[in-house]
PDB file of C-alpha atoms and ligand atoms in Angstrom:
ATOM      1  CA  UNK A  26     218.345 -41.716 111.556  1.00  0.00           C
ATOM      2  CA  UNK A  27     220.029 -44.535 113.424  1.00  0.00           C
ATOM      3  CA  UNK A  28     223.084 -46.728 112.039  1.00  0.00           C
ATOM      4  CA  UNK A  29     222.083 -50.357 111.838  1.00  0.00           C
ATOM      5  CA  UNK A  30     224.528 -52.521 114.271  1.00  0.00           C
ATOM      6  CA  UNK A  31     226.744 -54.263 111.616  1.00  0.00           C
ATOM      7  CA  UNK A  32     227.558 -57.655 112.352  1.00  0.00           C
ATOM      8  CA  UNK A  33     230.003 -60.318 110.921  1.00  0.00           C
ATOM      9  CA  UNK A  34     229.762 -63.374 112.837  1.00  0.00           C
ATOM     10  CA  UNK A  35     227.364 -65.704 114.080  1.00  0.00           C
ATOM     11  CA  UNK A  36     228.196 -65.260 117.813  1.00  0.00           C
ATOM     12  CA  UNK A  37     227.913 -61.092 116.991  1.00  0.00           C
ATOM     13  CA  UNK A  38     224.442 -61.620 115.344  1.00  0.00           C
ATOM     14  CA  UNK A  39     223.099 -63.781 118.260  1.00  0.00           C
ATOM     15  CA  UNK A  40     224.026 -61.087 120.664  1.00  0.00           C
ATOM     16  CA  UNK A  41     222.831 -57.857 119.031  1.00  0.00           C
ATOM     17  CA  UNK A  42     219.280 -59.856 118.939  1.00  0.00           C
ATOM     18  CA  UNK A  43     219.522 -61.287 122.530  1.00  0.00           C
ATOM     19  CA  UNK A  44     217.467 -58.829 124.239  1.00  0.00           C
ATOM     20  CA  UNK A  45     215.085 -58.454 121.385  1.00  0.00           C
ATOM     21  CA  UNK A  46     214.651 -62.214 121.791  1.00  0.00           C
ATOM     22  CA  UNK A  47     214.257 -61.878 125.741  1.00  0.00           C
ATOM     23  CA  UNK A  48     211.501 -59.407 125.812  1.00  0.00           C
ATOM     24  CA  UNK A  49     209.651 -61.897 123.133  1.00  0.00           C
ATOM     25  CA  UNK A  50     209.595 -59.100 120.289  1.00  0.00           C
ATOM     26  CA  UNK A  51     208.943 -59.915 117.086  1.00  0.00           C
ATOM     27  CA  UNK A  52     211.745 -60.585 114.343  1.00  0.00           C
ATOM     28  CA  UNK A  53     211.873 -59.321 110.681  1.00  0.00           C
ATOM     29  CA  UNK A  54     214.118 -60.586 108.358  1.00  0.00           C
ATOM     30  CA  UNK A  55     214.902 -59.553 104.832  1.00  0.00           C
ATOM     31  CA  UNK A  56     217.682 -61.760 103.202  1.00  0.00           C
ATOM     32  CA  UNK A  57     219.606 -60.072 100.404  1.00  0.00           C
ATOM     33  CA  UNK A  58     222.514 -60.255  98.375  1.00  0.00           C
ATOM     34  CA  UNK A  59     223.419 -56.787  98.742  1.00  0.00           C
ATOM     35  CA  UNK A  60     223.882 -53.937  96.012  1.00  0.00           C
ATOM     36  CA  UNK A  61     220.319 -52.470  97.739  1.00  0.00           C
ATOM     37  CA  UNK A  62     218.544 -50.507  95.693  1.00  0.00           C
ATOM     38  CA  UNK A  63     214.679 -49.179  96.351  1.00  0.00           C
ATOM     39  CA  UNK A  64     213.447 -52.986  95.728  1.00  0.00           C
ATOM     40  CA  UNK A  65     215.162 -54.015  98.552  1.00  0.00           C
ATOM     41  CA  UNK A  66     214.426 -51.019 100.639  1.00  0.00           C
ATOM     42  CA  UNK A  67     210.537 -51.651  99.950  1.00  0.00           C
ATOM     43  CA  UNK A  68     210.963 -55.018 101.712  1.00  0.00           C
ATOM     44  CA  UNK A  69     212.680 -53.464 104.834  1.00  0.00           C
ATOM     45  CA  UNK A  70     209.677 -51.466 104.974  1.00  0.00           C
ATOM     46  CA  UNK A  71     207.420 -54.098 104.774  1.00  0.00           C
ATOM     47  CA  UNK A  72     209.411 -56.180 107.294  1.00  0.00           C
ATOM     48  CA  UNK A  73     209.105 -52.869 109.562  1.00  0.00           C
ATOM     49  CA  UNK A  74     205.035 -52.530 109.536  1.00  0.00           C
ATOM     50  CA  UNK A  75     204.991 -56.275 110.438  1.00  0.00           C
ATOM     51  CA  UNK A  76     207.372 -56.507 113.309  1.00  0.00           C
ATOM     52  CA  UNK A  77     206.192 -53.137 115.121  1.00  0.00           C
ATOM     53  CA  UNK A  78     208.893 -51.991 117.735  1.00  0.00           C
ATOM     54  CA  UNK A  79     210.790 -55.671 116.852  1.00  0.00           C
ATOM     55  CA  UNK A  80     214.091 -55.536 115.433  1.00  0.00           C
ATOM     56  CA  UNK A  81     214.570 -56.032 111.373  1.00  0.00           C
ATOM     57  CA  UNK A  82     217.274 -57.887 110.498  1.00  0.00           C
ATOM     58  CA  UNK A  83     218.635 -57.582 106.707  1.00  0.00           C
ATOM     59  CA  UNK A  84     221.667 -59.814 105.574  1.00  0.00           C
ATOM     60  CA  UNK A  85     223.842 -59.179 102.857  1.00  0.00           C
ATOM     61  CA  UNK A  86     225.509 -62.523 101.607  1.00  0.00           C
ATOM     62  CA  UNK A  87     226.430 -63.394  97.913  1.00  0.00           C
ATOM     63  CA  UNK A  88     225.869 -67.056  98.228  1.00  0.00           C
ATOM     64  CA  UNK A  89     228.228 -69.047  95.846  1.00  0.00           C
ATOM     65  CA  UNK A  90     226.354 -72.423  96.407  1.00  0.00           C
ATOM     66  CA  UNK A  91     223.424 -70.871  94.176  1.00  0.00           C
ATOM     67  CA  UNK A  92     225.737 -69.270  91.248  1.00  0.00           C
ATOM     68  CA  UNK A  93     226.500 -72.132  88.356  1.00  0.00           C
ATOM     69  CA  UNK A  94     229.681 -71.967  86.712  1.00  0.00           C
ATOM     70  CA  UNK A  95     230.066 -69.533  84.274  1.00  0.00           C
ATOM     71  CA  UNK A  96     227.600 -66.938  85.947  1.00  0.00           C
ATOM     72  CA  UNK A  97     228.210 -63.671  87.651  1.00  0.00           C
ATOM     73  CA  UNK A  98     229.322 -64.304  91.181  1.00  0.00           C
ATOM     74  CA  UNK A  99     232.650 -62.660  90.825  1.00  0.00           C
ATOM     75  CA  UNK A 100     231.728 -59.720  89.145  1.00  0.00           C
ATOM     76  CA  UNK A 101     228.079 -59.426  91.343  1.00  0.00           C
ATOM     77  CA  UNK A 102     228.266 -55.822  92.777  1.00  0.00           C
ATOM     78  CA  UNK A 103     229.255 -55.408  96.635  1.00  0.00           C
ATOM     79  CA  UNK A 104     228.598 -52.119  97.623  1.00  0.00           C
ATOM     80  CA  UNK A 105     228.552 -52.934 101.609  1.00  0.00           C
ATOM     81  CA  UNK A 106     229.005 -48.836 102.667  1.00  0.00           C
ATOM     82  CA  UNK A 107     225.952 -47.985 100.528  1.00  0.00           C
ATOM     83  CA  UNK A 108     223.916 -50.466 101.224  1.00  0.00           C
ATOM     84  CA  UNK A 109     224.450 -49.776 105.047  1.00  0.00           C
ATOM     85  CA  UNK A 110     223.465 -45.905 104.106  1.00  0.00           C
ATOM     86  CA  UNK A 111     220.315 -47.477 102.546  1.00  0.00           C
ATOM     87  CA  UNK A 112     219.581 -49.699 105.614  1.00  0.00           C
ATOM     88  CA  UNK A 113     219.748 -46.960 108.032  1.00  0.00           C
ATOM     89  CA  UNK A 114     217.333 -44.849 106.060  1.00  0.00           C
ATOM     90  CA  UNK A 115     214.980 -47.458 106.392  1.00  0.00           C
ATOM     91  CA  UNK A 116     215.641 -47.899 110.054  1.00  0.00           C
ATOM     92  CA  UNK A 117     217.276 -51.283 110.020  1.00  0.00           C
ATOM     93  CA  UNK A 118     218.357 -52.509 113.303  1.00  0.00           C
ATOM     94  CA  UNK A 119     221.148 -55.384 112.273  1.00  0.00           C
ATOM     95  CA  UNK A 120     222.733 -55.531 109.007  1.00  0.00           C
ATOM     96  CA  UNK A 121     224.381 -59.188 108.985  1.00  0.00           C
ATOM     97  CA  UNK A 122     227.025 -59.312 106.568  1.00  0.00           C
ATOM     98  CA  UNK A 123     228.497 -62.913 106.937  1.00  0.00           C
ATOM     99  CA  UNK A 124     231.820 -64.152 105.112  1.00  0.00           C
ATOM    100  CA  UNK A 125     231.892 -66.956 102.890  1.00  0.00           C
ATOM    101  CA  UNK A 126     233.664 -69.039 105.389  1.00  0.00           C
ATOM    102  CA  UNK A 127     231.140 -67.794 108.477  1.00  0.00           C
ATOM    103  CA  UNK A 128     227.955 -69.257 106.461  1.00  0.00           C
ATOM    104  CA  UNK A 129     230.030 -72.214 105.185  1.00  0.00           C
ATOM    105  CA  UNK A 130     232.705 -73.273 107.855  1.00  0.00           C
ATOM    106  CA  UNK A 131     234.642 -76.444 106.789  1.00  0.00           C
ATOM    107  CA  UNK A 132     233.787 -75.786 103.203  1.00  0.00           C
ATOM    108  CA  UNK A 133     230.086 -76.815 101.314  1.00  0.00           C
ATOM    109  CA  UNK A 134     227.811 -78.557 103.462  1.00  0.00           C
ATOM    110  CA  UNK A 135     227.128 -82.130 103.133  1.00  0.00           C
ATOM    111  CA  UNK A 136     223.277 -82.232 103.868  1.00  0.00           C
ATOM    112  CA  UNK A 137     221.315 -81.051 101.057  1.00  0.00           C
ATOM    113  CA  UNK A 138     217.938 -79.898 100.120  1.00  0.00           C
ATOM    114  CA  UNK A 139     215.939 -81.227  97.827  1.00  0.00           C
ATOM    115  CA  UNK A 140     214.252 -78.113  96.335  1.00  0.00           C
ATOM    116  CA  UNK A 141     211.037 -80.295  94.662  1.00  0.00           C
ATOM    117  CA  UNK A 142     209.865 -80.411  91.169  1.00  0.00           C
ATOM    118  CA  UNK A 143     209.030 -76.322  90.705  1.00  0.00           C
ATOM    119  CA  UNK A 144     213.090 -75.872  90.602  1.00  0.00           C
ATOM    120  CA  UNK A 145     213.593 -77.619  87.320  1.00  0.00           C
ATOM    121  CA  UNK A 146     210.946 -75.423  85.875  1.00  0.00           C
ATOM    122  CA  UNK A 147     211.377 -71.942  84.541  1.00  0.00           C
ATOM    123  CA  UNK A 148     214.591 -70.889  86.335  1.00  0.00           C
ATOM    124  CA  UNK A 149     215.796 -73.925  87.243  1.00  0.00           C
ATOM    125  CA  UNK A 150     216.060 -74.700  83.489  1.00  0.00           C
ATOM    126  CA  UNK A 151     218.623 -72.477  82.702  1.00  0.00           C
ATOM    127  CA  UNK A 152     220.007 -72.286  86.418  1.00  0.00           C
ATOM    128  CA  UNK A 153     220.196 -76.015  87.659  1.00  0.00           C
ATOM    129  CA  UNK A 154     220.796 -76.124  90.991  1.00  0.00           C
ATOM    130  CA  UNK A 155     220.509 -72.811  91.692  1.00  0.00           C
ATOM    131  CA  UNK A 156     217.488 -73.284  93.782  1.00  0.00           C
ATOM    132  CA  UNK A 157     219.012 -76.035  95.894  1.00  0.00           C
ATOM    133  CA  UNK A 158     221.726 -73.672  96.991  1.00  0.00           C
ATOM    134  CA  UNK A 159     219.164 -70.957  97.699  1.00  0.00           C
ATOM    135  CA  UNK A 160     217.242 -72.786  99.764  1.00  0.00           C
ATOM    136  CA  UNK A 161     220.370 -73.648 101.581  1.00  0.00           C
ATOM    137  CA  UNK A 162     221.265 -70.614 102.269  1.00  0.00           C
ATOM    138  CA  UNK A 163     217.540 -69.339 103.340  1.00  0.00           C
ATOM    139  CA  UNK A 164     217.186 -72.327 105.670  1.00  0.00           C
ATOM    140  CA  UNK A 165     220.767 -71.569 107.083  1.00  0.00           C
ATOM    141  CA  UNK A 166     219.928 -67.716 107.233  1.00  0.00           C
ATOM    142  CA  UNK A 167     216.753 -68.730 108.995  1.00  0.00           C
ATOM    143  CA  UNK A 168     218.073 -70.777 111.388  1.00  0.00           C
ATOM    144  CA  UNK A 169     221.098 -67.962 112.348  1.00  0.00           C
ATOM    145  CA  UNK A 170     218.246 -65.088 112.475  1.00  0.00           C
ATOM    146  CA  UNK A 171     214.910 -67.320 114.089  1.00  0.00           C
ATOM    147  CA  UNK A 172     212.828 -64.640 112.424  1.00  0.00           C
ATOM    148  CA  UNK A 173     208.902 -64.721 113.026  1.00  0.00           C
ATOM    149  CA  UNK A 174     208.696 -62.975 109.338  1.00  0.00           C
ATOM    150  CA  UNK A 175     210.553 -63.047 106.021  1.00  0.00           C
ATOM    151  CA  UNK A 176     209.695 -60.725 103.217  1.00  0.00           C
ATOM    152  CA  UNK A 177     210.864 -61.806 100.190  1.00  0.00           C
ATOM    153  CA  UNK A 178     209.983 -60.082  96.600  1.00  0.00           C
ATOM    154  CA  UNK A 179     207.680 -61.245  94.120  1.00  0.00           C
ATOM    155  CA  UNK A 180     210.197 -59.865  91.515  1.00  0.00           C
ATOM    156  CA  UNK A 181     212.175 -63.295  92.259  1.00  0.00           C
ATOM    157  CA  UNK A 182     208.350 -65.063  91.795  1.00  0.00           C
ATOM    158  CA  UNK A 183     209.891 -68.911  91.946  1.00  0.00           C
ATOM    159  CA  UNK A 184     212.140 -68.144  94.597  1.00  0.00           C
ATOM    160  CA  UNK A 185     209.135 -67.005  96.454  1.00  0.00           C
ATOM    161  CA  UNK A 186     207.088 -70.260  95.935  1.00  0.00           C
ATOM    162  CA  UNK A 187     209.961 -72.421  96.309  1.00  0.00           C
ATOM    163  CA  UNK A 188     210.985 -70.808  99.982  1.00  0.00           C
ATOM    164  CA  UNK A 189     206.974 -70.890 100.987  1.00  0.00           C
ATOM    165  CA  UNK A 190     207.093 -74.293 100.149  1.00  0.00           C
ATOM    166  CA  UNK A 191     209.871 -74.846 101.965  1.00  0.00           C
ATOM    167  CA  UNK A 192     208.729 -73.418 104.691  1.00  0.00           C
ATOM    168  CA  UNK A 193     205.819 -75.410 104.879  1.00  0.00           C
ATOM    169  CA  UNK A 194     206.938 -78.813 104.065  1.00  0.00           C
ATOM    170  CA  UNK A 195     209.642 -78.300 106.191  1.00  0.00           C
ATOM    171  CA  UNK A 196     207.708 -76.873 109.190  1.00  0.00           C
ATOM    172  CA  UNK A 197     210.256 -74.005 109.612  1.00  0.00           C
ATOM    173  CA  UNK A 198     207.363 -71.405 111.612  1.00  0.00           C
ATOM    174  CA  UNK A 199     208.862 -68.598 109.782  1.00  0.00           C
ATOM    175  CA  UNK A 200     205.688 -66.557 108.181  1.00  0.00           C
ATOM    176  CA  UNK A 201     206.946 -65.715 104.653  1.00  0.00           C
ATOM    177  CA  UNK A 202     205.573 -62.336 103.028  1.00  0.00           C
ATOM    178  CA  UNK A 203     205.665 -61.712  99.508  1.00  0.00           C
ATOM    179  CA  UNK A 204     206.678 -58.015  98.695  1.00  0.00           C
ATOM    180  CA  UNK A 205     205.267 -56.270  95.415  1.00  0.00           C
ATOM    181  CA  UNK A 206     207.958 -55.745  92.910  1.00  0.00           C
ATOM    182  CA  UNK A 207     209.115 -51.745  92.788  1.00  0.00           C
ATOM    183  CA  UNK A 208     209.753 -50.776  89.372  1.00  0.00           C
ATOM    184  CA  UNK A 209     211.612 -47.582  87.533  1.00  0.00           C
ATOM    185  CA  UNK A 210     209.683 -45.536  86.196  1.00  0.00           C
ATOM    186  CA  UNK A 211     209.679 -46.794  82.814  1.00  0.00           C
ATOM    187  CA  UNK A 212     208.731 -49.733  84.149  1.00  0.00           C
ATOM    188  CA  UNK A 213     211.912 -51.830  84.087  1.00  0.00           C
ATOM    189  CA  UNK A 214     211.541 -53.883  87.472  1.00  0.00           C
ATOM    190  CA  UNK A 215     214.457 -52.734  89.975  1.00  0.00           C
ATOM    191  CA  UNK A 216     217.500 -55.007  89.929  1.00  0.00           C
ATOM    192  CA  UNK A 217     221.249 -54.772  91.343  1.00  0.00           C
ATOM    193  CA  UNK A 218     221.768 -56.653  87.808  1.00  0.00           C
ATOM    194  CA  UNK A 219     220.643 -53.624  85.939  1.00  0.00           C
ATOM    195  CA  UNK A 220     223.768 -51.551  86.662  1.00  0.00           C
ATOM    196  CA  UNK A 221     225.035 -54.025  84.177  1.00  0.00           C
ATOM    197  CA  UNK A 222     223.176 -52.869  81.162  1.00  0.00           C
ATOM    198  CA  UNK A 223     224.689 -50.444  79.030  1.00  0.00           C
ATOM    199  CA  UNK A 224     222.705 -47.653  77.768  1.00  0.00           C
ATOM    200  CA  UNK A 225     221.228 -48.975  74.786  1.00  0.00           C
ATOM    201  CA  UNK A 226     220.555 -52.315  76.570  1.00  0.00           C
ATOM    202  CA  UNK A 227     218.812 -50.007  79.708  1.00  0.00           C
ATOM    203  CA  UNK A 228     216.162 -48.721  77.021  1.00  0.00           C
ATOM    204  CA  UNK A 229     215.364 -52.071  75.386  1.00  0.00           C
ATOM    205  CA  UNK A 230     215.144 -53.990  78.727  1.00  0.00           C
ATOM    206  CA  UNK A 231     211.789 -51.832  79.092  1.00  0.00           C
ATOM    207  CA  UNK A 232     210.179 -54.182  76.557  1.00  0.00           C
ATOM    208  CA  UNK A 233     210.010 -57.070  79.254  1.00  0.00           C
ATOM    209  CA  UNK A 234     207.700 -55.051  81.433  1.00  0.00           C
ATOM    210  CA  UNK A 235     205.900 -54.087  78.510  1.00  0.00           C
ATOM    211  CA  UNK A 236     205.137 -57.325  76.986  1.00  0.00           C
ATOM    212  CA  UNK A 237     203.710 -58.635  80.241  1.00  0.00           C
ATOM    213  CA  UNK A 238     201.259 -55.612  80.421  1.00  0.00           C
ATOM    214  CA  UNK A 239     200.194 -56.431  76.930  1.00  0.00           C
ATOM    215  CA  UNK A 240     199.914 -60.451  78.098  1.00  0.00           C
ATOM    216  CA  UNK A 241     197.414 -58.844  81.167  1.00  0.00           C
ATOM    217  CA  UNK A 242     195.694 -56.688  78.992  1.00  0.00           C
ATOM    218  CA  UNK A 243     194.730 -59.373  76.116  1.00  0.00           C
ATOM    219  CA  UNK A 244     194.692 -62.389  78.846  1.00  0.00           C
ATOM    220  CA  UNK A 245     190.705 -61.702  79.106  1.00  0.00           C
ATOM    221  CA  UNK A 246     190.868 -63.181  75.127  1.00  0.00           C
ATOM    222  CA  UNK A 247     192.802 -66.126  76.834  1.00  0.00           C
ATOM    223  CA  UNK A 248     196.379 -67.718  77.533  1.00  0.00           C
ATOM    224  CA  UNK A 249     196.847 -68.138  73.511  1.00  0.00           C
ATOM    225  CA  UNK A 250     196.481 -64.193  72.632  1.00  0.00           C
ATOM    226  CA  UNK A 251     197.739 -63.204  75.911  1.00  0.00           C
ATOM    227  CA  UNK A 252     201.209 -65.032  75.022  1.00  0.00           C
ATOM    228  CA  UNK A 253     200.947 -63.756  71.603  1.00  0.00           C
ATOM    229  CA  UNK A 254     200.732 -60.216  72.469  1.00  0.00           C
ATOM    230  CA  UNK A 255     203.863 -60.428  74.658  1.00  0.00           C
ATOM    231  CA  UNK A 256     205.892 -62.232  71.947  1.00  0.00           C
ATOM    232  CA  UNK A 257     205.071 -59.127  69.401  1.00  0.00           C
ATOM    233  CA  UNK A 258     205.797 -56.725  72.303  1.00  0.00           C
ATOM    234  CA  UNK A 259     209.400 -58.792  72.908  1.00  0.00           C
ATOM    235  CA  UNK A 260     209.702 -58.886  68.985  1.00  0.00           C
ATOM    236  CA  UNK A 261     210.643 -55.077  68.889  1.00  0.00           C
ATOM    237  CA  UNK A 262     213.783 -55.595  71.167  1.00  0.00           C
ATOM    238  CA  UNK A 263     216.139 -56.523  68.606  1.00  0.00           C
ATOM    239  CA  UNK A 264     219.013 -56.946  71.493  1.00  0.00           C
ATOM    240  CA  UNK A 265     216.501 -58.870  73.858  1.00  0.00           C
ATOM    241  CA  UNK A 266     217.471 -63.075  73.637  1.00  0.00           C
ATOM    242  CA  UNK A 267     214.385 -64.601  75.031  1.00  0.00           C
ATOM    243  CA  UNK A 268     214.836 -67.567  77.523  1.00  0.00           C
ATOM    244  CA  UNK A 269     211.418 -68.302  78.451  1.00  0.00           C
ATOM    245  CA  UNK A 270     207.731 -66.424  78.237  1.00  0.00           C
ATOM    246  CA  UNK A 271     205.423 -68.711  80.722  1.00  0.00           C
ATOM    247  CA  UNK A 272     201.794 -68.558  82.094  1.00  0.00           C
ATOM    248  CA  UNK A 273     201.330 -70.907  85.194  1.00  0.00           C
ATOM    249  CA  UNK A 274     199.031 -71.345  88.221  1.00  0.00           C
ATOM    250  CA  UNK A 275     200.010 -68.656  90.961  1.00  0.00           C
ATOM    251  CA  UNK A 276     201.756 -71.399  92.767  1.00  0.00           C
ATOM    252  CA  UNK A 277     203.936 -72.374  89.170  1.00  0.00           C
ATOM    253  CA  UNK A 278     202.108 -75.318  87.995  1.00  0.00           C
ATOM    254  CA  UNK A 279     200.452 -75.997  84.656  1.00  0.00           C
ATOM    255  CA  UNK A 280     197.683 -74.190  84.069  1.00  0.00           C
ATOM    256  CA  UNK A 281     194.317 -76.610  83.506  1.00  0.00           C
ATOM    257  CA  UNK A 282     192.837 -76.098  79.938  1.00  0.00           C
ATOM    258  CA  UNK A 283     189.335 -75.874  81.334  1.00  0.00           C
ATOM    259  CA  UNK A 284     190.506 -73.042  83.585  1.00  0.00           C
ATOM    260  CA  UNK A 285     187.227 -71.123  84.198  1.00  0.00           C
ATOM    261  CA  UNK A 286     186.782 -67.112  83.154  1.00  0.00           C
ATOM    262  CA  UNK A 287     188.465 -65.654  86.551  1.00  0.00           C
ATOM    263  CA  UNK A 288     190.816 -67.918  87.031  1.00  0.00           C
ATOM    264  CA  UNK A 289     194.242 -66.351  88.687  1.00  0.00           C
ATOM    265  CA  UNK A 290     197.584 -66.843  86.978  1.00  0.00           C
ATOM    266  CA  UNK A 291     200.996 -65.704  86.751  1.00  0.00           C
ATOM    267  CA  UNK A 292     203.245 -65.100  83.265  1.00  0.00           C
ATOM    268  CA  UNK A 293     207.086 -65.158  83.603  1.00  0.00           C
ATOM    269  CA  UNK A 294     209.378 -63.774  81.386  1.00  0.00           C
ATOM    270  CA  UNK A 295     213.467 -64.333  81.610  1.00  0.00           C
ATOM    271  CA  UNK A 296     215.867 -62.522  78.914  1.00  0.00           C
ATOM    272  CA  UNK A 297     219.431 -62.015  77.902  1.00  0.00           C
ATOM    273  CA  UNK A 298     220.555 -58.564  76.974  1.00  0.00           C
ATOM    274  CA  UNK A 299     224.265 -58.960  76.292  1.00  0.00           C
ATOM    275  CA  UNK A 300     225.506 -60.871  79.091  1.00  0.00           C
ATOM    276  CA  UNK A 301     223.186 -59.698  81.221  1.00  0.00           C
ATOM    277  CA  UNK A 302     220.050 -62.206  82.340  1.00  0.00           C
ATOM    278  CA  UNK A 303     216.588 -60.160  83.765  1.00  0.00           C
ATOM    279  CA  UNK A 304     213.359 -61.597  84.737  1.00  0.00           C
ATOM    280  CA  UNK A 305     209.764 -60.526  85.596  1.00  0.00           C
ATOM    281  CA  UNK A 306     206.546 -61.492  86.000  1.00  0.00           C
ATOM    282  CA  UNK A 307     202.900 -60.321  86.601  1.00  0.00           C
ATOM    283  CA  UNK A 308     199.511 -61.542  87.715  1.00  0.00           C
ATOM    284  CA  UNK A 309     197.072 -62.376  85.224  1.00  0.00           C
ATOM    285  CA  UNK A 310     193.199 -62.924  85.398  1.00  0.00           C
ATOM    286  CA  UNK A 311     192.189 -65.198  82.431  1.00  0.00           C
ATOM    287  CA  UNK A 312     188.904 -64.964  80.623  1.00  0.00           C
ATOM    288  CA  UNK A 313     186.835 -66.747  78.502  1.00  0.00           C
ATOM    289  CA  UNK A 314     189.447 -67.879  75.620  1.00  0.00           C
ATOM    290  CA  UNK A 315     191.883 -69.338  78.218  1.00  0.00           C
ATOM    291  CA  UNK A 316     191.017 -73.304  77.146  1.00  0.00           C
ATOM    292  CA  UNK A 317     191.979 -72.605  73.611  1.00  0.00           C
ATOM    293  CA  UNK A 318     195.754 -72.608  74.301  1.00  0.00           C
ATOM    294  CA  UNK A 319     196.378 -73.058  78.084  1.00  0.00           C
ATOM    295  CA  UNK A 320     198.861 -75.958  77.173  1.00  0.00           C
ATOM    296  CA  UNK A 321     200.708 -73.810  74.095  1.00  0.00           C
ATOM    297  CA  UNK A 322     204.264 -74.433  75.138  1.00  0.00           C
ATOM    298  CA  UNK A 323     206.131 -70.676  75.350  1.00  0.00           C
ATOM    299  CA  UNK A 324     209.320 -71.706  76.340  1.00  0.00           C
ATOM    300  CA  UNK A 325     212.210 -73.009  74.457  1.00  0.00           C
ATOM    301  CA  UNK A 326     213.908 -69.864  72.979  1.00  0.00           C
ATOM    302  CA  UNK A 327     211.025 -68.590  71.316  1.00  0.00           C
ATOM    303  CA  UNK A 328     210.956 -64.500  70.567  1.00  0.00           C
TER     304      UNK A 328
HETATM  305  P1  AMP B 402     218.366 -60.229  95.948  1.00  0.00           P
HETATM  306  O1  AMP B 402     219.616 -59.375  96.552  1.00  0.00           O
HETATM  307  O2  AMP B 402     218.477 -59.879  94.495  1.00  0.00           O
HETATM  308  O3  AMP B 402     218.752 -61.603  96.091  1.00  0.00           O
HETATM  309  O4  AMP B 402     216.944 -59.795  96.299  1.00  0.00           O
HETATM  310  C1  AMP B 402     216.419 -59.708  97.675  1.00  0.00           C
HETATM  311  C2  AMP B 402     215.356 -60.028  97.758  1.00  0.00           C
HETATM  312  O5  AMP B 402     214.545 -58.099  96.830  1.00  0.00           O
HETATM  313  C3  AMP B 402     215.039 -60.956  97.360  1.00  0.00           C
HETATM  314  O6  AMP B 402     213.279 -61.387  98.052  1.00  0.00           O
HETATM  315  C4  AMP B 402     213.720 -60.043  95.804  1.00  0.00           C
HETATM  316  O7  AMP B 402     212.878 -60.997  95.501  1.00  0.00           O
HETATM  317  C5  AMP B 402     213.697 -58.767  96.317  1.00  0.00           C
HETATM  318  N1  AMP B 402     213.609 -57.973  95.264  1.00  0.00           N
HETATM  319  C6  AMP B 402     214.486 -57.881  93.989  1.00  0.00           C
HETATM  320  N2  AMP B 402     214.113 -56.676  93.177  1.00  0.00           N
HETATM  321  C7  AMP B 402     213.204 -56.528  93.706  1.00  0.00           C
HETATM  322  C8  AMP B 402     211.944 -55.400  93.197  1.00  0.00           C
HETATM  323  N3  AMP B 402     212.636 -54.427  92.517  1.00  0.00           N
HETATM  324  N4  AMP B 402     211.280 -55.226  94.147  1.00  0.00           N
HETATM  325  C9  AMP B 402     210.710 -55.727  95.222  1.00  0.00           C
HETATM  326  N5  AMP B 402     211.802 -56.591  95.478  1.00  0.00           N
HETATM  327  C10 AMP B 402     212.738 -56.871  94.926  1.00  0.00           C
END
């Protein structure tokens, strides 16, 4: 187990990757906010598979630009020592952990990105500005690391869709790979924010995955039945305050009412447990009854 090279500045990053670049090695990149867990580790493994002997770079950066007022920027967990150990176990070559000043010298950037209509749906409704801030830092990190392949988790599904779209629309020339969500044995999607949950909330949090599974099981009877099954499951958890529960196409577009059986869709959920906001999602395959309620509004704080 070799420790990764820890770099703090753009210059150090450039130096750490110069030999690989000169050799024409494939460079893999996993952007994170740290507080790493097995979900992040799985992305590093995907990156390793893709790059072979090329370097895997992990960034650890809590990006202030993507946190809104009243969100958890200040209390977001910062655990660099443990993060480095996890990266060492996964054979990561370079960990880029810059300061805010290193990423944003001269303060906030003047030039911003317009993330497009899909950034104001779902997470975007509850977190205005979040995706604009996220895309700016991803674009900057792509500019600094210049990866061939970047791995993102399906756990943050809307983020994955928007990053793909940015790379396509702006011709950034990075292959974006979406990796499956890693879960705790009881189904809860791994998240750096799970550590905020108290004992009771931790138990109740499993309802999100159960709700998505119920929807997956009922999707053969149509979107309305699937959503009802998920809502019924969510109602069993008293402390879970639903933010949204929606079914969309895999690209986050509205699902056409006349979608034929076999149509692929995505169900996405967000909920608060006390001060902690959790998200999750799963794919759905629609069955014959789907037309009945594809247009049923599913958000709006319904339980
Ligand atoms: P974060 O540190 O929360 O910004 O996440 C960094 C990357 O890890 C993002 O691409 C996330 O989608 C991904 N990720 C977070 N949790 C999981 C998980 N449970 N399984 C797989 N990927 C994850």
